[in-house]
Amino acid sequence: MIPNQLQTFLAVVKNGNFSSAARRLGISSAAVSKSVAQLEKSLEVRLFHRTTHSLTLTEDGLDLHRRTGHLVEQLEDQIRLSSDRKRTPHGTLKVNLPDSFGRMVVLPLLPAFMEKYPDIQLDLRFDDRLGDLVKEGADVGIGVMLNPDSRVIAREFYKIQPILVASKAYIERHGLPQTPEELSQHNCVALRSPTTGRIKPWNLKDNGEHIQFEPKGNLIVNNLAASMKAAEMGLGISLAGVRIAQSLLEDNGCSAQLLHEGCFKRVLQQYEPDPIQALIYYSSRHYLPAKTRLFIDYLMEHANDERTLDLDVLAQEV
């Protein structure tokens, strides 16, 4: 007989503590603790070392997890697969998205998906911080960097071309830098990483050689849209992406052609770095629910035509 509490035990191991496992399972922390205690009593072993601030597996706990974890996961996958084959794709799909990239690239693709699959409820989290997909209970995530974690699979999704921009008014007042070295004489709008709290360097390229520039100025923001808005207001030079620049132009009634001659000026175009690869990632388990597989396949298919245009930059970092 498979103990009913085994799934709760495995959830605690997977999520790291009782409270996270409780949120994942949709029950109380007390219920999780009681279930684990019942399993320990049934097996007559202690599974966890518990202290006020930590929870670690005992040797018996490690052995139980090693012998049963993959088996229970495979059994759950087969049950879900059998169920999915009989039903229309449905349920809640939790998706982690970088803020600007999510709003400007992914969100416009979703109306057709939602019309095609009305029984799938999308729960979107827009946040530039790099999160833990599995621990947060998300089904799908998108970002430009990924924690080295064997529990998730990453697929190349979108090419992101970073560009430097400044408003026409700023260039008229301060001139146009001709080399990366001349950026030190300008007011550069710095972007602080929501994940690390550090200022993100600007990666440029000169005849195949990579250059890293530390932007300095009297304005620091932690959001790409705010950085571009600052550039629009003439406050300095900003690093963004083609898509976010084009979107801001459109919001202000400018045509895309004016990126070079009107609202904005592209700065140091000959020094622009190589495109950044955005990733779409998901759980590494063998079986993916139909809702997750359909969503990933849909994004991969419908974002394809825009990959040469885009895009946002530095949405997440380690």
mmCIF file of N, CA and C in Angstrom, residues 130-228:
data_model
loop_
_atom_site.group_PDB
_atom_site.id
_atom_site.type_symbol
_atom_site.label_atom_id
_atom_site.label_comp_id
_atom_site.label_asym_id
_atom_site.label_seq_id
_atom_site.Cartn_x
_atom_site.Cartn_y
_atom_site.Cartn_z
ATOM 1 N N LEU A 130 14.417 37.631 -11.066
ATOM 2 C CA LEU A 130 14.593 36.235 -11.450
ATOM 3 C C LEU A 130 14.093 35.356 -10.320
ATOM 4 N N GLY A 131 13.058 34.573 -10.587
ATOM 5 C CA GLY A 131 12.482 33.737 -9.552
ATOM 6 C C GLY A 131 12.788 32.265 -9.776
ATOM 7 N N ASP A 132 12.370 31.449 -8.826
ATOM 8 C CA ASP A 132 12.517 30.000 -8.907
ATOM 9 C C ASP A 132 11.209 29.436 -9.421
ATOM 10 N N LEU A 133 11.223 28.953 -10.654
ATOM 11 C CA LEU A 133 10.002 28.498 -11.313
ATOM 12 C C LEU A 133 9.302 27.411 -10.513
ATOM 13 N N VAL A 134 10.058 26.398 -10.081
ATOM 14 C CA VAL A 134 9.465 25.265 -9.383
ATOM 15 C C VAL A 134 8.980 25.660 -7.997
ATOM 16 N N LYS A 135 9.825 26.376 -7.268
ATOM 17 C CA LYS A 135 9.476 26.740 -5.900
ATOM 18 C C LYS A 135 8.265 27.661 -5.852
ATOM 19 N N GLU A 136 8.109 28.522 -6.859
ATOM 20 C CA GLU A 136 6.986 29.452 -6.891
ATOM 21 C C GLU A 136 5.728 28.831 -7.474
ATOM 22 N N GLY A 137 5.833 27.591 -7.933
ATOM 23 C CA GLY A 137 4.656 26.899 -8.439
ATOM 24 C C GLY A 137 4.209 27.358 -9.806
ATOM 25 N N ALA A 138 5.100 27.982 -10.580
ATOM 26 C CA ALA A 138 4.751 28.443 -11.923
ATOM 27 C C ALA A 138 4.898 27.302 -12.926
ATOM 28 N N ASP A 139 4.103 27.355 -13.979
ATOM 29 C CA ASP A 139 4.172 26.337 -15.019
ATOM 30 C C ASP A 139 5.156 26.707 -16.121
ATOM 31 N N VAL A 140 5.225 28.005 -16.437
ATOM 32 C CA VAL A 140 6.068 28.485 -17.533
ATOM 33 C C VAL A 140 6.735 29.780 -17.094
ATOM 34 N N GLY A 141 7.967 29.999 -17.529
ATOM 35 C CA GLY A 141 8.658 31.257 -17.260
ATOM 36 C C GLY A 141 9.380 31.729 -18.505
ATOM 37 N N ILE A 142 9.593 33.027 -18.599
ATOM 38 C CA ILE A 142 10.351 33.608 -19.709
ATOM 39 C C ILE A 142 11.382 34.558 -19.128
ATOM 40 N N GLY A 143 12.591 34.538 -19.655
ATOM 41 C CA GLY A 143 13.637 35.434 -19.182
ATOM 42 C C GLY A 143 14.875 35.300 -20.038
ATOM 43 N N VAL A 144 15.842 36.178 -19.812
ATOM 44 C CA VAL A 144 17.078 36.122 -20.589
ATOM 45 C C VAL A 144 18.190 35.405 -19.862
ATOM 46 N N MET A 145 17.979 35.094 -18.587
ATOM 47 C CA MET A 145 18.942 34.290 -17.850
ATOM 48 C C MET A 145 18.186 33.311 -16.982
ATOM 49 N N LEU A 146 18.860 32.242 -16.598
ATOM 50 C CA LEU A 146 18.194 31.156 -15.903
ATOM 51 C C LEU A 146 19.088 30.583 -14.825
ATOM 52 N N ASN A 147 18.520 30.353 -13.651
ATOM 53 C CA ASN A 147 19.284 29.671 -12.615
ATOM 54 C C ASN A 147 19.696 28.287 -13.106
ATOM 55 N N PRO A 148 20.953 27.883 -12.873
ATOM 56 C CA PRO A 148 21.381 26.539 -13.301
ATOM 57 C C PRO A 148 20.674 25.480 -12.471
ATOM 58 N N ASP A 149 19.592 24.956 -12.975
ATOM 59 C CA ASP A 149 18.742 24.069 -12.200
ATOM 60 C C ASP A 149 18.256 22.941 -13.104
ATOM 61 N N SER A 150 18.556 21.719 -12.741
ATOM 62 C CA SER A 150 18.188 20.574 -13.570
ATOM 63 C C SER A 150 16.687 20.317 -13.559
ATOM 64 N N ARG A 151 15.953 21.016 -12.687
ATOM 65 C CA ARG A 151 14.518 20.779 -12.614
ATOM 66 C C ARG A 151 13.746 21.471 -13.723
ATOM 67 N N VAL A 152 14.393 22.308 -14.508
ATOM 68 C CA VAL A 152 13.693 23.006 -15.578
ATOM 69 C C VAL A 152 14.404 22.813 -16.912
ATOM 70 N N ILE A 153 13.624 22.926 -17.983
ATOM 71 C CA ILE A 153 14.132 22.856 -19.343
ATOM 72 C C ILE A 153 13.958 24.229 -19.977
ATOM 73 N N ALA A 154 14.979 24.694 -20.703
ATOM 74 C CA ALA A 154 14.917 26.001 -21.358
ATOM 75 C C ALA A 154 14.984 25.824 -22.869
ATOM 76 N N ARG A 155 14.135 26.578 -23.577
ATOM 77 C CA ARG A 155 14.158 26.584 -25.035
ATOM 78 C C ARG A 155 14.378 28.001 -25.524
ATOM 79 N N GLU A 156 15.167 28.148 -26.565
ATOM 80 C CA GLU A 156 15.380 29.468 -27.150
ATOM 81 C C GLU A 156 14.066 29.969 -27.727
ATOM 82 N N PHE A 157 13.745 31.223 -27.397
ATOM 83 C CA PHE A 157 12.412 31.727 -27.701
ATOM 84 C C PHE A 157 12.424 32.993 -28.544
ATOM 85 N N TYR A 158 13.296 33.931 -28.232
ATOM 86 C CA TYR A 158 13.175 35.254 -28.839
ATOM 87 C C TYR A 158 14.520 35.957 -28.862
ATOM 88 N N LYS A 159 14.867 36.565 -29.974
ATOM 89 C CA LYS A 159 16.098 37.343 -30.066
ATOM 90 C C LYS A 159 15.839 38.782 -29.619
ATOM 91 N N ILE A 160 16.713 39.278 -28.758
ATOM 92 C CA ILE A 160 16.560 40.623 -28.197
ATOM 93 C C ILE A 160 17.755 41.477 -28.613
ATOM 94 N N GLN A 161 17.507 42.559 -29.326
ATOM 95 C CA GLN A 161 18.591 43.419 -29.792
ATOM 96 C C GLN A 161 18.688 44.684 -28.947
ATOM 97 N N PRO A 162 19.671 44.779 -28.076
ATOM 98 C CA PRO A 162 19.846 45.998 -27.270
ATOM 99 C C PRO A 162 20.272 47.177 -28.147
ATOM 100 N N ILE A 163 19.745 48.353 -27.846
ATOM 101 C CA ILE A 163 20.164 49.576 -28.528
ATOM 102 C C ILE A 163 20.263 50.704 -27.509
ATOM 103 N N LEU A 164 21.108 51.697 -27.807
ATOM 104 C CA LEU A 164 21.200 52.921 -27.019
ATOM 105 C C LEU A 164 20.403 54.007 -27.720
ATOM 106 N N VAL A 165 19.600 54.732 -26.953
ATOM 107 C CA VAL A 165 18.775 55.788 -27.536
ATOM 108 C C VAL A 165 18.831 57.040 -26.673
ATOM 109 N N ALA A 166 18.600 58.169 -27.329
ATOM 110 C CA ALA A 166 18.465 59.453 -26.648
ATOM 111 C C ALA A 166 17.446 60.277 -27.423
ATOM 112 N N SER A 167 16.825 61.229 -26.763
ATOM 113 C CA SER A 167 15.842 62.065 -27.447
ATOM 114 C C SER A 167 16.545 63.089 -28.338
ATOM 115 N N LYS A 168 15.809 63.589 -29.310
ATOM 116 C CA LYS A 168 16.350 64.622 -30.187
ATOM 117 C C LYS A 168 16.739 65.853 -29.375
ATOM 118 N N ALA A 169 15.933 66.198 -28.366
ATOM 119 C CA ALA A 169 16.212 67.371 -27.529
ATOM 120 C C ALA A 169 17.517 67.199 -26.761
ATOM 121 N N TYR A 170 17.760 65.981 -26.230
ATOM 122 C CA TYR A 170 19.002 65.750 -25.489
ATOM 123 C C TYR A 170 20.212 65.894 -26.407
ATOM 124 N N ILE A 171 20.135 65.322 -27.606
ATOM 125 C CA ILE A 171 21.253 65.390 -28.544
ATOM 126 C C ILE A 171 21.531 66.838 -28.937
ATOM 127 N N GLU A 172 20.484 67.632 -29.119
ATOM 128 C CA GLU A 172 20.680 69.039 -29.485
ATOM 129 C C GLU A 172 21.395 69.798 -28.376
ATOM 130 N N ARG A 173 21.151 69.436 -27.121
ATOM 131 C CA ARG A 173 21.768 70.139 -25.995
ATOM 132 C C ARG A 173 23.180 69.639 -25.705
ATOM 133 N N HIS A 174 23.392 68.326 -25.834
ATOM 134 C CA HIS A 174 24.650 67.739 -25.352
ATOM 135 C C HIS A 174 25.508 67.105 -26.448
ATOM 136 N N GLY A 175 25.004 67.023 -27.642
ATOM 137 C CA GLY A 175 25.767 66.415 -28.701
ATOM 138 C C GLY A 175 25.611 64.908 -28.750
ATOM 139 N N LEU A 176 26.151 64.294 -29.801
ATOM 140 C CA LEU A 176 26.027 62.866 -30.022
ATOM 141 C C LEU A 176 27.377 62.190 -29.793
ATOM 142 N N PRO A 177 27.483 61.259 -28.847
ATOM 143 C CA PRO A 177 28.771 60.572 -28.639
ATOM 144 C C PRO A 177 29.160 59.775 -29.873
ATOM 145 N N GLN A 178 30.451 59.769 -30.176
ATOM 146 C CA GLN A 178 30.943 59.063 -31.358
ATOM 147 C C GLN A 178 31.619 57.742 -31.019
ATOM 148 N N THR A 179 32.039 57.578 -29.767
ATOM 149 C CA THR A 179 32.699 56.351 -29.327
ATOM 150 C C THR A 179 32.178 55.980 -27.939
ATOM 151 N N PRO A 180 32.333 54.723 -27.526
ATOM 152 C CA PRO A 180 31.916 54.329 -26.178
ATOM 153 C C PRO A 180 32.618 55.144 -25.092
ATOM 154 N N GLU A 181 33.856 55.548 -25.331
ATOM 155 C CA GLU A 181 34.589 56.342 -24.339
ATOM 156 C C GLU A 181 33.895 57.670 -24.078
ATOM 157 N N GLU A 182 33.264 58.237 -25.078
ATOM 158 C CA GLU A 182 32.606 59.534 -24.931
ATOM 159 C C GLU A 182 31.316 59.448 -24.115
ATOM 160 N N LEU A 183 30.838 58.226 -23.866
ATOM 161 C CA LEU A 183 29.647 58.080 -23.022
ATOM 162 C C LEU A 183 29.888 58.603 -21.613
ATOM 163 N N SER A 184 31.146 58.573 -21.166
ATOM 164 C CA SER A 184 31.465 59.054 -19.819
ATOM 165 C C SER A 184 31.231 60.558 -19.679
ATOM 166 N N GLN A 185 31.100 61.258 -20.798
ATOM 167 C CA GLN A 185 30.844 62.696 -20.771
ATOM 168 C C GLN A 185 29.350 63.013 -20.849
ATOM 169 N N HIS A 186 28.522 61.959 -20.842
ATOM 170 C CA HIS A 186 27.074 62.140 -20.975
ATOM 171 C C HIS A 186 26.348 61.621 -19.744
ATOM 172 N N ASN A 187 25.107 62.060 -19.610
ATOM 173 C CA ASN A 187 24.254 61.572 -18.536
ATOM 174 C C ASN A 187 23.605 60.273 -19.006
ATOM 175 N N CYS A 188 23.980 59.165 -18.393
ATOM 176 C CA CYS A 188 23.462 57.855 -18.781
ATOM 177 C C CYS A 188 22.459 57.376 -17.737
ATOM 178 N N VAL A 189 21.282 57.005 -18.190
ATOM 179 C CA VAL A 189 20.240 56.516 -17.283
ATOM 180 C C VAL A 189 20.562 55.068 -16.926
ATOM 181 N N ALA A 190 20.909 54.828 -15.675
ATOM 182 C CA ALA A 190 21.323 53.495 -15.235
ATOM 183 C C ALA A 190 20.111 52.654 -14.842
ATOM 184 N N LEU A 191 20.245 51.356 -15.051
ATOM 185 C CA LEU A 191 19.182 50.417 -14.705
ATOM 186 C C LEU A 191 19.666 49.510 -13.583
ATOM 187 N N ARG A 192 18.952 49.525 -12.457
ATOM 188 C CA ARG A 192 19.319 48.676 -11.321
ATOM 189 C C ARG A 192 18.585 47.345 -11.428
ATOM 190 N N SER A 193 19.303 46.247 -11.262
ATOM 191 C CA SER A 193 18.697 44.926 -11.338
ATOM 192 C C SER A 193 17.733 44.697 -10.171
ATOM 193 N N PRO A 194 16.473 44.373 -10.441
ATOM 194 C CA PRO A 194 15.536 44.060 -9.360
ATOM 195 C C PRO A 194 15.938 42.805 -8.602
ATOM 196 N N THR A 195 16.760 41.958 -9.223
ATOM 197 C CA THR A 195 17.176 40.709 -8.584
ATOM 198 C C THR A 195 18.368 40.895 -7.663
ATOM 199 N N THR A 196 19.427 41.555 -8.166
ATOM 200 C CA THR A 196 20.665 41.669 -7.399
ATOM 201 C C THR A 196 20.842 43.016 -6.723
ATOM 202 N N GLY A 197 20.127 44.043 -7.205
ATOM 203 C CA GLY A 197 20.307 45.386 -6.670
ATOM 204 C C GLY A 197 21.506 46.110 -7.255
ATOM 205 N N ARG A 198 22.247 45.456 -8.150
ATOM 206 C CA ARG A 198 23.423 46.080 -8.758
ATOM 207 C C ARG A 198 23.046 46.825 -10.033
ATOM 208 N N ILE A 199 23.864 47.812 -10.386
ATOM 209 C CA ILE A 199 23.678 48.525 -11.634
ATOM 210 C C ILE A 199 24.097 47.606 -12.785
ATOM 211 N N LYS A 200 23.262 47.509 -13.797
ATOM 212 C CA LYS A 200 23.570 46.649 -14.927
ATOM 213 C C LYS A 200 24.537 47.359 -15.878
ATOM 214 N N PRO A 201 25.649 46.744 -16.224
ATOM 215 C CA PRO A 201 26.576 47.355 -17.181
ATOM 216 C C PRO A 201 25.994 47.325 -18.584
ATOM 217 N N TRP A 202 26.496 48.203 -19.426
ATOM 218 C CA TRP A 202 26.118 48.199 -20.834
ATOM 219 C C TRP A 202 27.156 47.407 -21.601
ATOM 220 N N ASN A 203 26.730 46.365 -22.257
ATOM 221 C CA ASN A 203 27.630 45.535 -23.057
ATOM 222 C C ASN A 203 27.605 46.018 -24.502
ATOM 223 N N LEU A 204 28.747 46.477 -24.988
ATOM 224 C CA LEU A 204 28.883 46.975 -26.348
ATOM 225 C C LEU A 204 29.898 46.128 -27.100
ATOM 226 N N LYS A 205 30.091 46.437 -28.383
ATOM 227 C CA LYS A 205 30.998 45.635 -29.201
ATOM 228 C C LYS A 205 31.731 46.534 -30.183
ATOM 229 N N ASP A 206 33.051 46.387 -30.260
ATOM 230 C CA ASP A 206 33.883 47.198 -31.155
ATOM 231 C C ASP A 206 34.778 46.265 -31.976
ATOM 232 N N ASN A 207 34.439 46.126 -33.276
ATOM 233 C CA ASN A 207 35.210 45.259 -34.172
ATOM 234 C C ASN A 207 35.381 43.845 -33.601
ATOM 235 N N GLY A 208 34.292 43.301 -33.086
ATOM 236 C CA GLY A 208 34.320 41.949 -32.555
ATOM 237 C C GLY A 208 34.766 41.847 -31.112
ATOM 238 N N GLU A 209 35.280 42.945 -30.539
ATOM 239 C CA GLU A 209 35.744 42.936 -29.144
ATOM 240 C C GLU A 209 34.643 43.460 -28.233
ATOM 241 N N HIS A 210 34.373 42.714 -27.167
ATOM 242 C CA HIS A 210 33.316 43.098 -26.236
ATOM 243 C C HIS A 210 33.805 44.190 -25.283
ATOM 244 N N ILE A 211 32.947 45.188 -25.099
ATOM 245 C CA ILE A 211 33.251 46.309 -24.207
ATOM 246 C C ILE A 211 32.162 46.382 -23.148
ATOM 247 N N GLN A 212 32.546 46.533 -21.900
ATOM 248 C CA GLN A 212 31.578 46.678 -20.820
ATOM 249 C C GLN A 212 31.704 48.073 -20.231
ATOM 250 N N PHE A 213 30.604 48.830 -20.303
ATOM 251 C CA PHE A 213 30.599 50.208 -19.823
ATOM 252 C C PHE A 213 29.669 50.330 -18.627
ATOM 253 N N GLU A 214 30.152 50.992 -17.577
ATOM 254 C CA GLU A 214 29.349 51.220 -16.376
ATOM 255 C C GLU A 214 28.640 52.561 -16.518
ATOM 256 N N PRO A 215 27.322 52.558 -16.766
ATOM 257 C CA PRO A 215 26.608 53.821 -16.970
ATOM 258 C C PRO A 215 26.590 54.671 -15.711
ATOM 259 N N LYS A 216 26.851 55.960 -15.878
ATOM 260 C CA LYS A 216 26.863 56.878 -14.745
ATOM 261 C C LYS A 216 26.065 58.124 -15.109
ATOM 262 N N GLY A 217 25.324 58.610 -14.127
ATOM 263 C CA GLY A 217 24.511 59.801 -14.322
ATOM 264 C C GLY A 217 23.769 60.127 -13.049
ATOM 265 N N ASN A 218 22.808 61.023 -13.143
ATOM 266 C CA ASN A 218 22.072 61.427 -11.941
ATOM 267 C C ASN A 218 20.685 60.802 -11.856
ATOM 268 N N LEU A 219 20.481 59.689 -12.609
ATOM 269 C CA LEU A 219 19.195 59.005 -12.552
ATOM 270 C C LEU A 219 19.401 57.499 -12.659
ATOM 271 N N ILE A 220 18.821 56.764 -11.698
ATOM 272 C CA ILE A 220 18.843 55.309 -11.690
ATOM 273 C C ILE A 220 17.401 54.822 -11.577
ATOM 274 N N VAL A 221 17.017 53.853 -12.404
ATOM 275 C CA VAL A 221 15.669 53.280 -12.341
ATOM 276 C C VAL A 221 15.804 51.755 -12.289
ATOM 277 N N ASN A 222 14.705 51.080 -12.001
ATOM 278 C CA ASN A 222 14.755 49.619 -11.966
ATOM 279 C C ASN A 222 13.738 48.996 -12.906
ATOM 280 N N ASN A 223 13.365 49.754 -13.946
ATOM 281 C CA ASN A 223 12.346 49.303 -14.868
ATOM 282 C C ASN A 223 12.668 49.825 -16.254
ATOM 283 N N LEU A 224 12.572 48.960 -17.266
ATOM 284 C CA LEU A 224 12.927 49.338 -18.624
ATOM 285 C C LEU A 224 12.030 50.428 -19.185
ATOM 286 N N ALA A 225 10.732 50.321 -18.912
ATOM 287 C CA ALA A 225 9.812 51.330 -19.413
ATOM 288 C C ALA A 225 10.143 52.709 -18.830
ATOM 289 N N ALA A 226 10.515 52.736 -17.554
ATOM 290 C CA ALA A 226 10.891 54.004 -16.926
ATOM 291 C C ALA A 226 12.176 54.549 -17.539
ATOM 292 N N SER A 227 13.112 53.670 -17.867
ATOM 293 C CA SER A 227 14.352 54.096 -18.492
ATOM 294 C C SER A 227 14.081 54.749 -19.844
ATOM 295 N N MET A 228 13.198 54.149 -20.637
ATOM 296 C CA MET A 228 12.869 54.726 -21.937
ATOM 297 C C MET A 228 12.071 56.019 -21.794
#
